[in-house]
Each structure stands twice: as structure tokens, then as C-alpha cells.
JSON list of C-alpha atoms in Angstrom, two decimals:
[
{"chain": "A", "resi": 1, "resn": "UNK", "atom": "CA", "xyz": [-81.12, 175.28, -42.24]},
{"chain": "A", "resi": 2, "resn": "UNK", "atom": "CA", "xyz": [-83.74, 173.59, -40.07]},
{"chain": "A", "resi": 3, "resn": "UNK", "atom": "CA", "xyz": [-82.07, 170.58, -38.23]},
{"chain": "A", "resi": 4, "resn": "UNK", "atom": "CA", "xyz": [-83.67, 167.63, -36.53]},
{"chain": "A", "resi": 5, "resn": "UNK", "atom": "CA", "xyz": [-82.58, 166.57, -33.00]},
{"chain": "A", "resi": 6, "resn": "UNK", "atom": "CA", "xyz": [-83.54, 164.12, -30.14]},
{"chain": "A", "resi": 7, "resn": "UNK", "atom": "CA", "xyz": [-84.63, 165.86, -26.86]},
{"chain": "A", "resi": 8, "resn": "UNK", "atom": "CA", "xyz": [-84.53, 162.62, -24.36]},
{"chain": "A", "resi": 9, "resn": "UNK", "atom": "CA", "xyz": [-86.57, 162.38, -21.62]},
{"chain": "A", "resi": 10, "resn": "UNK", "atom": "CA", "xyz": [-86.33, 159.85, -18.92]},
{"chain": "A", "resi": 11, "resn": "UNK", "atom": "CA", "xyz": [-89.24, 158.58, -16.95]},
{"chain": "A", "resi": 12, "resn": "UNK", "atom": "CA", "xyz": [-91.22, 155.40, -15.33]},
{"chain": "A", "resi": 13, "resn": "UNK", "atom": "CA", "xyz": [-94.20, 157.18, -17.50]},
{"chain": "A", "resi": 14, "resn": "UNK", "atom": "CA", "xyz": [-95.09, 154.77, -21.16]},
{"chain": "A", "resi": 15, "resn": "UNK", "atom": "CA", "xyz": [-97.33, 155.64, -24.05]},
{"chain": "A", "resi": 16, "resn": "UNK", "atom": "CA", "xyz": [-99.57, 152.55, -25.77]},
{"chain": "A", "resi": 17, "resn": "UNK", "atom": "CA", "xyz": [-96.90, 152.44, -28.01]},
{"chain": "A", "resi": 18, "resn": "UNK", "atom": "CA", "xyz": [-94.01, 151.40, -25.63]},
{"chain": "A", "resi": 19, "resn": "UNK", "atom": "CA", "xyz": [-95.78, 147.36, -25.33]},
{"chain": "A", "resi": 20, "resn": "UNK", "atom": "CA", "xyz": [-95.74, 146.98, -28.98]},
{"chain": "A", "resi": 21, "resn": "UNK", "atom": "CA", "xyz": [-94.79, 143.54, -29.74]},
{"chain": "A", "resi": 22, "resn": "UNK", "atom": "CA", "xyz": [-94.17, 142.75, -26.02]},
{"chain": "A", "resi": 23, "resn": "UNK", "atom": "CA", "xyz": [-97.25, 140.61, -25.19]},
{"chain": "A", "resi": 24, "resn": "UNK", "atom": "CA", "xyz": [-96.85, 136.96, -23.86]},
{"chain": "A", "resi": 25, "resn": "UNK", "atom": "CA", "xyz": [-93.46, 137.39, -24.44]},
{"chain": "A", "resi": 26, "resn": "UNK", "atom": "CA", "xyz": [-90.86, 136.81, -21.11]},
{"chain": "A", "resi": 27, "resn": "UNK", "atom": "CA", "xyz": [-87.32, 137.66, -22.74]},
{"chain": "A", "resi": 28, "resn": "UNK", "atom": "CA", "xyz": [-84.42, 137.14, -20.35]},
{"chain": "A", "resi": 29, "resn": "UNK", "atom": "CA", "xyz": [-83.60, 140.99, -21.32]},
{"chain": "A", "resi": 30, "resn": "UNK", "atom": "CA", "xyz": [-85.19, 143.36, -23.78]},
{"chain": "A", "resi": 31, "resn": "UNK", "atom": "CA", "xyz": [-82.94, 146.57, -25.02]},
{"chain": "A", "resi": 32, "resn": "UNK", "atom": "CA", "xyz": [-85.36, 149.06, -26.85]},
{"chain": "A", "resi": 33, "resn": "UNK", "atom": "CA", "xyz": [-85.58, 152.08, -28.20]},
{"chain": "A", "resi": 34, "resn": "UNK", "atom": "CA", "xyz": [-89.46, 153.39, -28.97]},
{"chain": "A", "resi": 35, "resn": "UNK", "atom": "CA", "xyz": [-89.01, 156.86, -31.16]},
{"chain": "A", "resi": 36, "resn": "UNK", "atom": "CA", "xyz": [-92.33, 158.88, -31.65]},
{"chain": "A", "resi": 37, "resn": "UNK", "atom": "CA", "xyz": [-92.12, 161.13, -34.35]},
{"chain": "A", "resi": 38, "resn": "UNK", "atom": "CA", "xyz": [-94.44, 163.85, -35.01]},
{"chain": "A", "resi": 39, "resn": "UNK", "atom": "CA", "xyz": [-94.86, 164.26, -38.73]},
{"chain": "A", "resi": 40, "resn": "UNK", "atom": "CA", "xyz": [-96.36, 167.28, -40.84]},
{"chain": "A", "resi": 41, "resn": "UNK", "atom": "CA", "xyz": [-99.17, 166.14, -42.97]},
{"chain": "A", "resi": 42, "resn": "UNK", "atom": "CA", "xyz": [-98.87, 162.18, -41.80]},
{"chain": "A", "resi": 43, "resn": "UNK", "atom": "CA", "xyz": [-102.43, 161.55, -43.31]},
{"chain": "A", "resi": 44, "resn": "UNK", "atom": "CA", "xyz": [-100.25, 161.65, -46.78]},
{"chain": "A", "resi": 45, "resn": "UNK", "atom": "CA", "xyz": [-97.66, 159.25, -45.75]},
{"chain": "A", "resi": 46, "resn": "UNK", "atom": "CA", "xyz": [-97.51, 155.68, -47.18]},
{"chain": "A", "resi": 47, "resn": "UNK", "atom": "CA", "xyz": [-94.56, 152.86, -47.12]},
{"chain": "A", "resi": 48, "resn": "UNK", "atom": "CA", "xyz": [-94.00, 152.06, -50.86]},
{"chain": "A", "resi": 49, "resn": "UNK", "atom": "CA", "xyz": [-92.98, 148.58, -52.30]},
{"chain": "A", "resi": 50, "resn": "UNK", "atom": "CA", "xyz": [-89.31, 150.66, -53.15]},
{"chain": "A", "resi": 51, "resn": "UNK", "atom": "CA", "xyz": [-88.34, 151.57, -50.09]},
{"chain": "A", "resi": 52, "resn": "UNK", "atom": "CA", "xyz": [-89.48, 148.42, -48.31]},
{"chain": "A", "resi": 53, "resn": "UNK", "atom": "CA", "xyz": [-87.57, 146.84, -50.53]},
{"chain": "A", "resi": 54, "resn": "UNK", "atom": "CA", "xyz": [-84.38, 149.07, -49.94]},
{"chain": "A", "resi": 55, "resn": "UNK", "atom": "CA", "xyz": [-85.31, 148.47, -46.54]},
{"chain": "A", "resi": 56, "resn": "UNK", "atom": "CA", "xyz": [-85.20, 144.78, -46.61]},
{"chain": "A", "resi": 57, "resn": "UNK", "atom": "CA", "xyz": [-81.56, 145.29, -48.33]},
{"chain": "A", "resi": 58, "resn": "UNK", "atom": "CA", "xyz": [-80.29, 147.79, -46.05]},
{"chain": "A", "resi": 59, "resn": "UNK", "atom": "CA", "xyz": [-81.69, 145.83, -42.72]},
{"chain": "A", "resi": 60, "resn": "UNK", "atom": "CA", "xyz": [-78.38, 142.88, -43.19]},
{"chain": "A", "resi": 61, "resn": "UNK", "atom": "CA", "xyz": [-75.70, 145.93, -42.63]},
{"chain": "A", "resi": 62, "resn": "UNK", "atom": "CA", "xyz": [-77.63, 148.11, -40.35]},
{"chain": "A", "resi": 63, "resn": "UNK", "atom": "CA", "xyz": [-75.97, 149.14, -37.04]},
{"chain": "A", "resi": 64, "resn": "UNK", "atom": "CA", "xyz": [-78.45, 147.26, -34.91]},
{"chain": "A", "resi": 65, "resn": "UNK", "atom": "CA", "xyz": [-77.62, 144.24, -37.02]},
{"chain": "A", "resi": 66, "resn": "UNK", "atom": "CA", "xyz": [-74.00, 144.62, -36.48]},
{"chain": "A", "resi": 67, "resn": "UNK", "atom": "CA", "xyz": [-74.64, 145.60, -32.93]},
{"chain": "A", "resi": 68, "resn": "UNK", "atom": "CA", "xyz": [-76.09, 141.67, -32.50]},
{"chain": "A", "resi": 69, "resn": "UNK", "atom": "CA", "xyz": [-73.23, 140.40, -34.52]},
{"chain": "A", "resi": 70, "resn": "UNK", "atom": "CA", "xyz": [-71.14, 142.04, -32.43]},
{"chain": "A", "resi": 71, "resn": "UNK", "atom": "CA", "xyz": [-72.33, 140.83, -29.03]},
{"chain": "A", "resi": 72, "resn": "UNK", "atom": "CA", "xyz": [-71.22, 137.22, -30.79]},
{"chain": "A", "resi": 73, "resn": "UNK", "atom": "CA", "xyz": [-68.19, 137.98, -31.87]},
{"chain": "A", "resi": 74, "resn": "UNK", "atom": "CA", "xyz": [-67.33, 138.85, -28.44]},
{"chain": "A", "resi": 75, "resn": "UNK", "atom": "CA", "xyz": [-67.66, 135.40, -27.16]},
{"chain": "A", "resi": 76, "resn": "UNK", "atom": "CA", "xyz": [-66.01, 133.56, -29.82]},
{"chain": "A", "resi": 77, "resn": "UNK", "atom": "CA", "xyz": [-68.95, 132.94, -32.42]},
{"chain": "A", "resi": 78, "resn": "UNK", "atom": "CA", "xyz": [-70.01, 134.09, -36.20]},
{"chain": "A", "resi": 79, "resn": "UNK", "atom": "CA", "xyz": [-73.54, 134.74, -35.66]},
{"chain": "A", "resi": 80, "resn": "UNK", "atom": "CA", "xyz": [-74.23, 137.00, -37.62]},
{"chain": "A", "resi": 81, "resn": "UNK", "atom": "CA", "xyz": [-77.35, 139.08, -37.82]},
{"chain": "A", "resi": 82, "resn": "UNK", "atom": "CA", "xyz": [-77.64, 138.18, -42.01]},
{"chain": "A", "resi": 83, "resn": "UNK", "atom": "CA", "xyz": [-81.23, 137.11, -42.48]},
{"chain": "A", "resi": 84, "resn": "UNK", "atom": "CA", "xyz": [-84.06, 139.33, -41.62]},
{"chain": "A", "resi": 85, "resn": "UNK", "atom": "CA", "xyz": [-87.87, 138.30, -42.12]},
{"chain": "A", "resi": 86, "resn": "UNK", "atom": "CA", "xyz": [-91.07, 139.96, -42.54]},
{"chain": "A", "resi": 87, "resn": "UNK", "atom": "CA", "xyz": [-93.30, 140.03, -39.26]},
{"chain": "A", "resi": 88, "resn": "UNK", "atom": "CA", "xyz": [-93.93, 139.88, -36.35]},
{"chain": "A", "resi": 89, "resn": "UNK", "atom": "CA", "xyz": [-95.56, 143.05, -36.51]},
{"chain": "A", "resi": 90, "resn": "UNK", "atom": "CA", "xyz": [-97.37, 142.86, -39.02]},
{"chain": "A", "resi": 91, "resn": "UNK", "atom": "CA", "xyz": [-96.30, 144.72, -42.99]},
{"chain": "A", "resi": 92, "resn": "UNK", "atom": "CA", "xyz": [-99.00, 146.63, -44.93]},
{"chain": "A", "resi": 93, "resn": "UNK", "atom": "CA", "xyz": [-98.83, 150.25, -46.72]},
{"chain": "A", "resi": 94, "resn": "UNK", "atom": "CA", "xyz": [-99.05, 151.33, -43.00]},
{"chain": "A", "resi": 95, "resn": "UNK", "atom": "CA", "xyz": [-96.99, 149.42, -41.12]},
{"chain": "A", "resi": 96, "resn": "UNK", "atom": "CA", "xyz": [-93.45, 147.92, -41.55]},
{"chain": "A", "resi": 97, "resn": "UNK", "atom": "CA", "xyz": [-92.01, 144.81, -39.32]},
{"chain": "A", "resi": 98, "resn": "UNK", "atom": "CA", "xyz": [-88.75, 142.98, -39.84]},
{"chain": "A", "resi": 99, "resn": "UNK", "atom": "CA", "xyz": [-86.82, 140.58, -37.58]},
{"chain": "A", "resi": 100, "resn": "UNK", "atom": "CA", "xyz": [-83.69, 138.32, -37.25]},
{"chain": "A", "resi": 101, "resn": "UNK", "atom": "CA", "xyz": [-83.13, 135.30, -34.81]},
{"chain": "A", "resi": 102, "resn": "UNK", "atom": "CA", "xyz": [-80.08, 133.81, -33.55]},
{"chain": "A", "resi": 103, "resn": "UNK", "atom": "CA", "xyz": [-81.28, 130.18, -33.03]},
{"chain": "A", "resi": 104, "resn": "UNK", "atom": "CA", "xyz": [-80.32, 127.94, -30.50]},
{"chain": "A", "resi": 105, "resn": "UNK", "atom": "CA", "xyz": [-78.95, 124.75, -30.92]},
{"chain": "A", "resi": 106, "resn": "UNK", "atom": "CA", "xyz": [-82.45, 123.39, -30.18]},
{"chain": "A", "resi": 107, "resn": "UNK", "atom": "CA", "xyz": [-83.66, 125.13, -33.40]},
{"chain": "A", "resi": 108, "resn": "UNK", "atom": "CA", "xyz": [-85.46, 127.76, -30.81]},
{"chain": "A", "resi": 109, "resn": "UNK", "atom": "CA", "xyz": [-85.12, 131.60, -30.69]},
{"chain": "A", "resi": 110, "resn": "UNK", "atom": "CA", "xyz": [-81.86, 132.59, -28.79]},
{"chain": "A", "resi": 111, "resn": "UNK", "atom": "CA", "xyz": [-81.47, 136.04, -29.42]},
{"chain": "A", "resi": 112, "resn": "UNK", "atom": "CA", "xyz": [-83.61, 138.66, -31.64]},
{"chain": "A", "resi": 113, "resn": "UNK", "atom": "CA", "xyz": [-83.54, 141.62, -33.01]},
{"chain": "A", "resi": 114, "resn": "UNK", "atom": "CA", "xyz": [-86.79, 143.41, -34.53]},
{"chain": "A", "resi": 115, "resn": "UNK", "atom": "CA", "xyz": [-87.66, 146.49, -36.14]},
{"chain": "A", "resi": 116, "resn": "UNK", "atom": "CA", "xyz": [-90.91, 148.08, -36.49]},
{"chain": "A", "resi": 117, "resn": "UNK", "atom": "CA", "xyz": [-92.69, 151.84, -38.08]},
{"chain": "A", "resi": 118, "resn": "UNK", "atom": "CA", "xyz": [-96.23, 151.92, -37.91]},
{"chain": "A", "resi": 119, "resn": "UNK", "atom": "CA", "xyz": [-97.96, 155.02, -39.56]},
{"chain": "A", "resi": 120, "resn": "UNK", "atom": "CA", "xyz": [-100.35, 157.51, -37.54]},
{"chain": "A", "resi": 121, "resn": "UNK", "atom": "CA", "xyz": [-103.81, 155.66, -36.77]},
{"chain": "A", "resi": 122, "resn": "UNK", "atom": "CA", "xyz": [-106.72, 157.33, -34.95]},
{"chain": "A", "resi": 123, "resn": "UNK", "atom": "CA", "xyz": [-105.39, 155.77, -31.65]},
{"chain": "A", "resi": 124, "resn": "UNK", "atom": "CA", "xyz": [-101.39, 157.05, -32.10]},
{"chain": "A", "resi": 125, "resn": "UNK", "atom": "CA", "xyz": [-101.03, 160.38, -33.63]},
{"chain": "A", "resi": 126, "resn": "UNK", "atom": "CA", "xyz": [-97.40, 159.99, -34.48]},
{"chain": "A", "resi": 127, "resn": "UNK", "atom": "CA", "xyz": [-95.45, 157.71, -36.59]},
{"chain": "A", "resi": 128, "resn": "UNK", "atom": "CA", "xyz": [-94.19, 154.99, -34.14]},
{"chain": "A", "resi": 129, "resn": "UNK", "atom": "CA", "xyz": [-90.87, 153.42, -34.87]},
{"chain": "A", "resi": 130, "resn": "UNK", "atom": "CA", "xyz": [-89.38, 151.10, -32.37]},
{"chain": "A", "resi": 131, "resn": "UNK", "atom": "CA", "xyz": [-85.77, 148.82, -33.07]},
{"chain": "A", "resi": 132, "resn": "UNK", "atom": "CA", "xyz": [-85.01, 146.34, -30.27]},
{"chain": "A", "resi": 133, "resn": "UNK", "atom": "CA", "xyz": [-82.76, 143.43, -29.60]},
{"chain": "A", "resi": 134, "resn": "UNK", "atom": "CA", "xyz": [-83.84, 140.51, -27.01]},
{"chain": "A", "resi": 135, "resn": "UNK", "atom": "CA", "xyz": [-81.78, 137.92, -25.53]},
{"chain": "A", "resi": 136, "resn": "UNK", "atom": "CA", "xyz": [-84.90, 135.22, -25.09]},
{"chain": "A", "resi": 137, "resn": "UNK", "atom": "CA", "xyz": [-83.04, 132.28, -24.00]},
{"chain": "A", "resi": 138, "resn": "UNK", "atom": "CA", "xyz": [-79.40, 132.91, -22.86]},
{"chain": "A", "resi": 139, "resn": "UNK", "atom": "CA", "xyz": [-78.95, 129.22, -22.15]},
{"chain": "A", "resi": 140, "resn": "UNK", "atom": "CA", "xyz": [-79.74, 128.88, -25.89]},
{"chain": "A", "resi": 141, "resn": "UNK", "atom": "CA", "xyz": [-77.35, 131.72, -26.87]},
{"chain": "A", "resi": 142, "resn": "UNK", "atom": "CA", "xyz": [-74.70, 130.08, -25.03]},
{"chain": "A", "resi": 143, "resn": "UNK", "atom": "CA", "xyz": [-75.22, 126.89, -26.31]},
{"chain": "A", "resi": 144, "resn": "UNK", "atom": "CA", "xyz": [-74.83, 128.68, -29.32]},
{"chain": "A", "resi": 145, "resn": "UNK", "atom": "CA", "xyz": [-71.90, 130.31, -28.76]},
{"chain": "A", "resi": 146, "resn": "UNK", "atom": "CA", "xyz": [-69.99, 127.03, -27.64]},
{"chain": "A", "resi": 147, "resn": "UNK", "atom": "CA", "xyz": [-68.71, 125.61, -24.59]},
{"chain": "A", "resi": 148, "resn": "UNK", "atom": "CA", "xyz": [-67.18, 128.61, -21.90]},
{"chain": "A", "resi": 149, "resn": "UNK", "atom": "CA", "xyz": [-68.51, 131.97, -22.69]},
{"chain": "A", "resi": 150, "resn": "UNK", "atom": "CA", "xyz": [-70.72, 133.84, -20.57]},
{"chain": "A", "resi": 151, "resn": "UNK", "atom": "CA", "xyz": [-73.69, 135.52, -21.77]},
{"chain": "A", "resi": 152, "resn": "UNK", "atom": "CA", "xyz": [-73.67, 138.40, -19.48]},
{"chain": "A", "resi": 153, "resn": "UNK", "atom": "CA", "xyz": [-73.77, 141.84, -21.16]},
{"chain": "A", "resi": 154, "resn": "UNK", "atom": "CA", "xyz": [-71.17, 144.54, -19.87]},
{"chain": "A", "resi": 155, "resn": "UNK", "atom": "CA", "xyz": [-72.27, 148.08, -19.59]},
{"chain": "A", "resi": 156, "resn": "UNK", "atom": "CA", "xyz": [-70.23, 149.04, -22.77]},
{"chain": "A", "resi": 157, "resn": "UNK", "atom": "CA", "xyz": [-71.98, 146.12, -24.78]},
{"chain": "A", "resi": 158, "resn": "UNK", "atom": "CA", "xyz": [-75.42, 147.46, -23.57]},
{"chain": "A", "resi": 159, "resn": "UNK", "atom": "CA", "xyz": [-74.49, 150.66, -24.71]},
{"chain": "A", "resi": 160, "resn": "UNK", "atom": "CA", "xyz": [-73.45, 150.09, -28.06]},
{"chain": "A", "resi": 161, "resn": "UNK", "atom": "CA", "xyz": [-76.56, 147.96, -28.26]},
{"chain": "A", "resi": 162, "resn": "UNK", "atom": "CA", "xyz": [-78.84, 150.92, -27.56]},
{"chain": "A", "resi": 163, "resn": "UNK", "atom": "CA", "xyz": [-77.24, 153.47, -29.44]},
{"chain": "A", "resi": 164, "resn": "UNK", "atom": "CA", "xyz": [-77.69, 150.96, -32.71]},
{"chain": "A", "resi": 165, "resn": "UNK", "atom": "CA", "xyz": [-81.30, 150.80, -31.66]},
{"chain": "A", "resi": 166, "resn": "UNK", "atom": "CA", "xyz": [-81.96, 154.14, -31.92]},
{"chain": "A", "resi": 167, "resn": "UNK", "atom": "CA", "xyz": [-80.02, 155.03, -34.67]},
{"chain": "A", "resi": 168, "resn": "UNK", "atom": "CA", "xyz": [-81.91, 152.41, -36.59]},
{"chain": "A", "resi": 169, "resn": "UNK", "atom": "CA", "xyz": [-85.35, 153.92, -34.84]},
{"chain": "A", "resi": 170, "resn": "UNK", "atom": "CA", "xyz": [-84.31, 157.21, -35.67]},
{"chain": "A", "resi": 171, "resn": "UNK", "atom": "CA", "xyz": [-82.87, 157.73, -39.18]},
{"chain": "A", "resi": 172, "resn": "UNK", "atom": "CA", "xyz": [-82.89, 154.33, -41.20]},
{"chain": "A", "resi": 173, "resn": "UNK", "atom": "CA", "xyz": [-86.33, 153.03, -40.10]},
{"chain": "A", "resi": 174, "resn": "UNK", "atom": "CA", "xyz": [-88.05, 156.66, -41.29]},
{"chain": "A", "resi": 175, "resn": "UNK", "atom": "CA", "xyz": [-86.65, 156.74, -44.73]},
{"chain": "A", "resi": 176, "resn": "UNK", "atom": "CA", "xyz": [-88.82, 153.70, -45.53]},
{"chain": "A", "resi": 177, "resn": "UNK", "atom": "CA", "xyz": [-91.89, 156.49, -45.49]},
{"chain": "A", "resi": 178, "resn": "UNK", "atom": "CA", "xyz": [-92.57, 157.70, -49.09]},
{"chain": "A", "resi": 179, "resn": "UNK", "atom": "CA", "xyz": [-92.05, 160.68, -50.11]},
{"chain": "A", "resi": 180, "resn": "UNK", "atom": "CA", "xyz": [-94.60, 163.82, -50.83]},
{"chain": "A", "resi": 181, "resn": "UNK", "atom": "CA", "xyz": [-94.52, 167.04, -52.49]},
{"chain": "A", "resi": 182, "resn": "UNK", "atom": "CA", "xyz": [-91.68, 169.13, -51.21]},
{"chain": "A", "resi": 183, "resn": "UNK", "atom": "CA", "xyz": [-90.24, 167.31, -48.44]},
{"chain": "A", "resi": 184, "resn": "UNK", "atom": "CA", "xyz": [-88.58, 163.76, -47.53]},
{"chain": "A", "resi": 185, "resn": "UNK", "atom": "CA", "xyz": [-89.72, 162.81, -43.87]},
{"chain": "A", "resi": 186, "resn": "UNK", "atom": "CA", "xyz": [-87.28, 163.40, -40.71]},
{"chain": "A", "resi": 187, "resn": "UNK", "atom": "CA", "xyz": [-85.19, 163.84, -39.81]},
{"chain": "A", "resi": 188, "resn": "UNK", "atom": "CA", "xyz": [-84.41, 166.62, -42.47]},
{"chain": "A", "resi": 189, "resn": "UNK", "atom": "CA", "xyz": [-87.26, 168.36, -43.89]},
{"chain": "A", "resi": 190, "resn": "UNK", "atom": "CA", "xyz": [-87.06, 171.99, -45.49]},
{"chain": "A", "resi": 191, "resn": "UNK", "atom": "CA", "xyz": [-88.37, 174.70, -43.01]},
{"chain": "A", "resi": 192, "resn": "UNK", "atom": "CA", "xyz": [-92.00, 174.90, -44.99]},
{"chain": "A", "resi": 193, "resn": "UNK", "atom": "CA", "xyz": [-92.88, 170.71, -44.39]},
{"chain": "A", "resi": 194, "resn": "UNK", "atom": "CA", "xyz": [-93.70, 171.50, -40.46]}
]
């Protein structure tokens, strides 16, 4: 049986699709994980209105949104990660974009998390899915949080936060791609889908 697996690969070099949703944007830290998946027969691929939709149900309970949950929890506060909103990427039969933002106690953006799949386009060649969580204003968080807790991410918390990512970038994000004859996308199709 033909099984899908990461091969990671660590380097200083970034594909066009690693500044996706990054412009004029100066987060106080940015965890990420960018997955690029080659797809057999991509041209065929669409995002259809029921699987966005079981997207936008699914996205509440993911592990990235418990991840961000978590990181509150830690420090005292029920923040939770509940209410995720179309954009800012941009949603269409090609692309999909969802985020969720921990305000501030000055109504601001404290801490986000975003998700993102964007279908092959004559400048990317694979299906780009990207899941990341940004701590924008971690004076905001903390006033969030209440009075003593440090907003300082440990190793372990940093960890967690990136494996969520890329389980999200890697197998909920891609079921959200319709299916076609024979196969359902990564990161299990049968031997004869490519």
C-alpha cells in the first residue's frame, strides 16, 4: 500500500511561496509551517462549497487551534482559539484562507493563527498549504492574559506549536481539495493517482 511521508529539509534557501501573507506585517514572532505538495493531475483539482464548509467546522477543534488555546491556558487565561474567519488570503474555488485572533484588551490583534491552501497557478506548480500562529503584540497578549504572566514561549511550547502547524498543513488543510475519479488527494492516494 503506497504511503505518504514528509522528507524535511532544512535550509536558509525559500520558495515564493514561503512570504505568503507576510508583507507589511512585523509580528513579535511568527511559527510556520509552508507544505508544498506535488499533486497528480492538479489542473483537475477544485475546493468545493462541502468541504469548505467541513473545513470551516473542523478549523474550531483543529490541533493548531488547540495548540493557541493551549499557549493561554498556560498562563492562566480561556482564550480560546473558537472563532475562525474567512481571509486574509483571499477564498475562491482556488484558494482557501481562514484565521482566528486573540484580541487585546485594546480591541487590537494579540495573537493569530491562519491557515491557507492555494491550488497550482502558472507561477507555483504545487498545491501550497501553509498553517501559522503569530504572537503580533505580546504586550497585548499579556494584557490579555491578566496581570503576572509572561509571554515568553518555552522550547516545549514552540514545539507543540509547530507540530500543530504542520499537522494542520499536512493532512487537515488537503482534504478541503475535491475529489476526482479514483483517488482522494494526499496524503493517501491509491498507487495509479501519481
Amino acid at each position: 500500500m503506497w504511503r505518504w511521508q514528509p522528507l524535511p529539509r532544512f535550509s536558509l534557501n525559500q520558495g515564493r511561496s514561503a512570504e505568503i501573507g507576510t508583507s507589511r506585517q512585523t509580528p513579535a514572532l511568527r511559527l510556520r509551517a509552508m507544505v508544498n505538495l506535488p499533486w497528480a493531475e492538479a489542473g483537475r483539482l477544485e475546493i468545493s462549497k462541502p468541504r469548505r464548509t467541513l473545513l470551516e467546522q473542523q478549523l474550531p477543534h483543529s490541533v493548531v487551534a488547540g495548540a493557541v488555546t493551549m499557549l493561554s491556558m498556560r498562563r492562566g487565561a480561556d482564550l480560546p482559539a473558537a472563532r475562525w474567519e474567512r481571509g486574509p488570503f483571499g477564498n475562491s474555488a482556488r484558494s482557501v484562507g481562514y484565521s482566528c485572533t486573540i484580541a487585546g484588551s485594546h480591541g487590537g490583534p494579540a495573537l493569530t493563527a491562519s491557515v491557507m491552501l492555494a491550488l497550482p497557478t502558472t507561477m507555483e506548480s504545487t498545491v501550497v498549504v501553509c498553517a501559522d500562529v503569530l504572537i503580533e503584540d505580546a504586550e497585548a497578549w499579556a494584557a490579555a492574559l491578566g496581570p503576572g504572566w509572561d509571554t515568553r514561549l518555552g522550547f516545549g511550547e514552540v514545539q507543540a506549536v509547530l507540530l500543530a502547524a504542520w499537522e494542520t498543513a499536512a493532512e487537515l488543510l488537503p482534504d478541503v481539495v475535491g475529489d476526482w475519479p479514483g483517488c482522494r488527494g494526499p496524503p493517501r492516494p491509491p498507487p495509479n493517482c501519481g
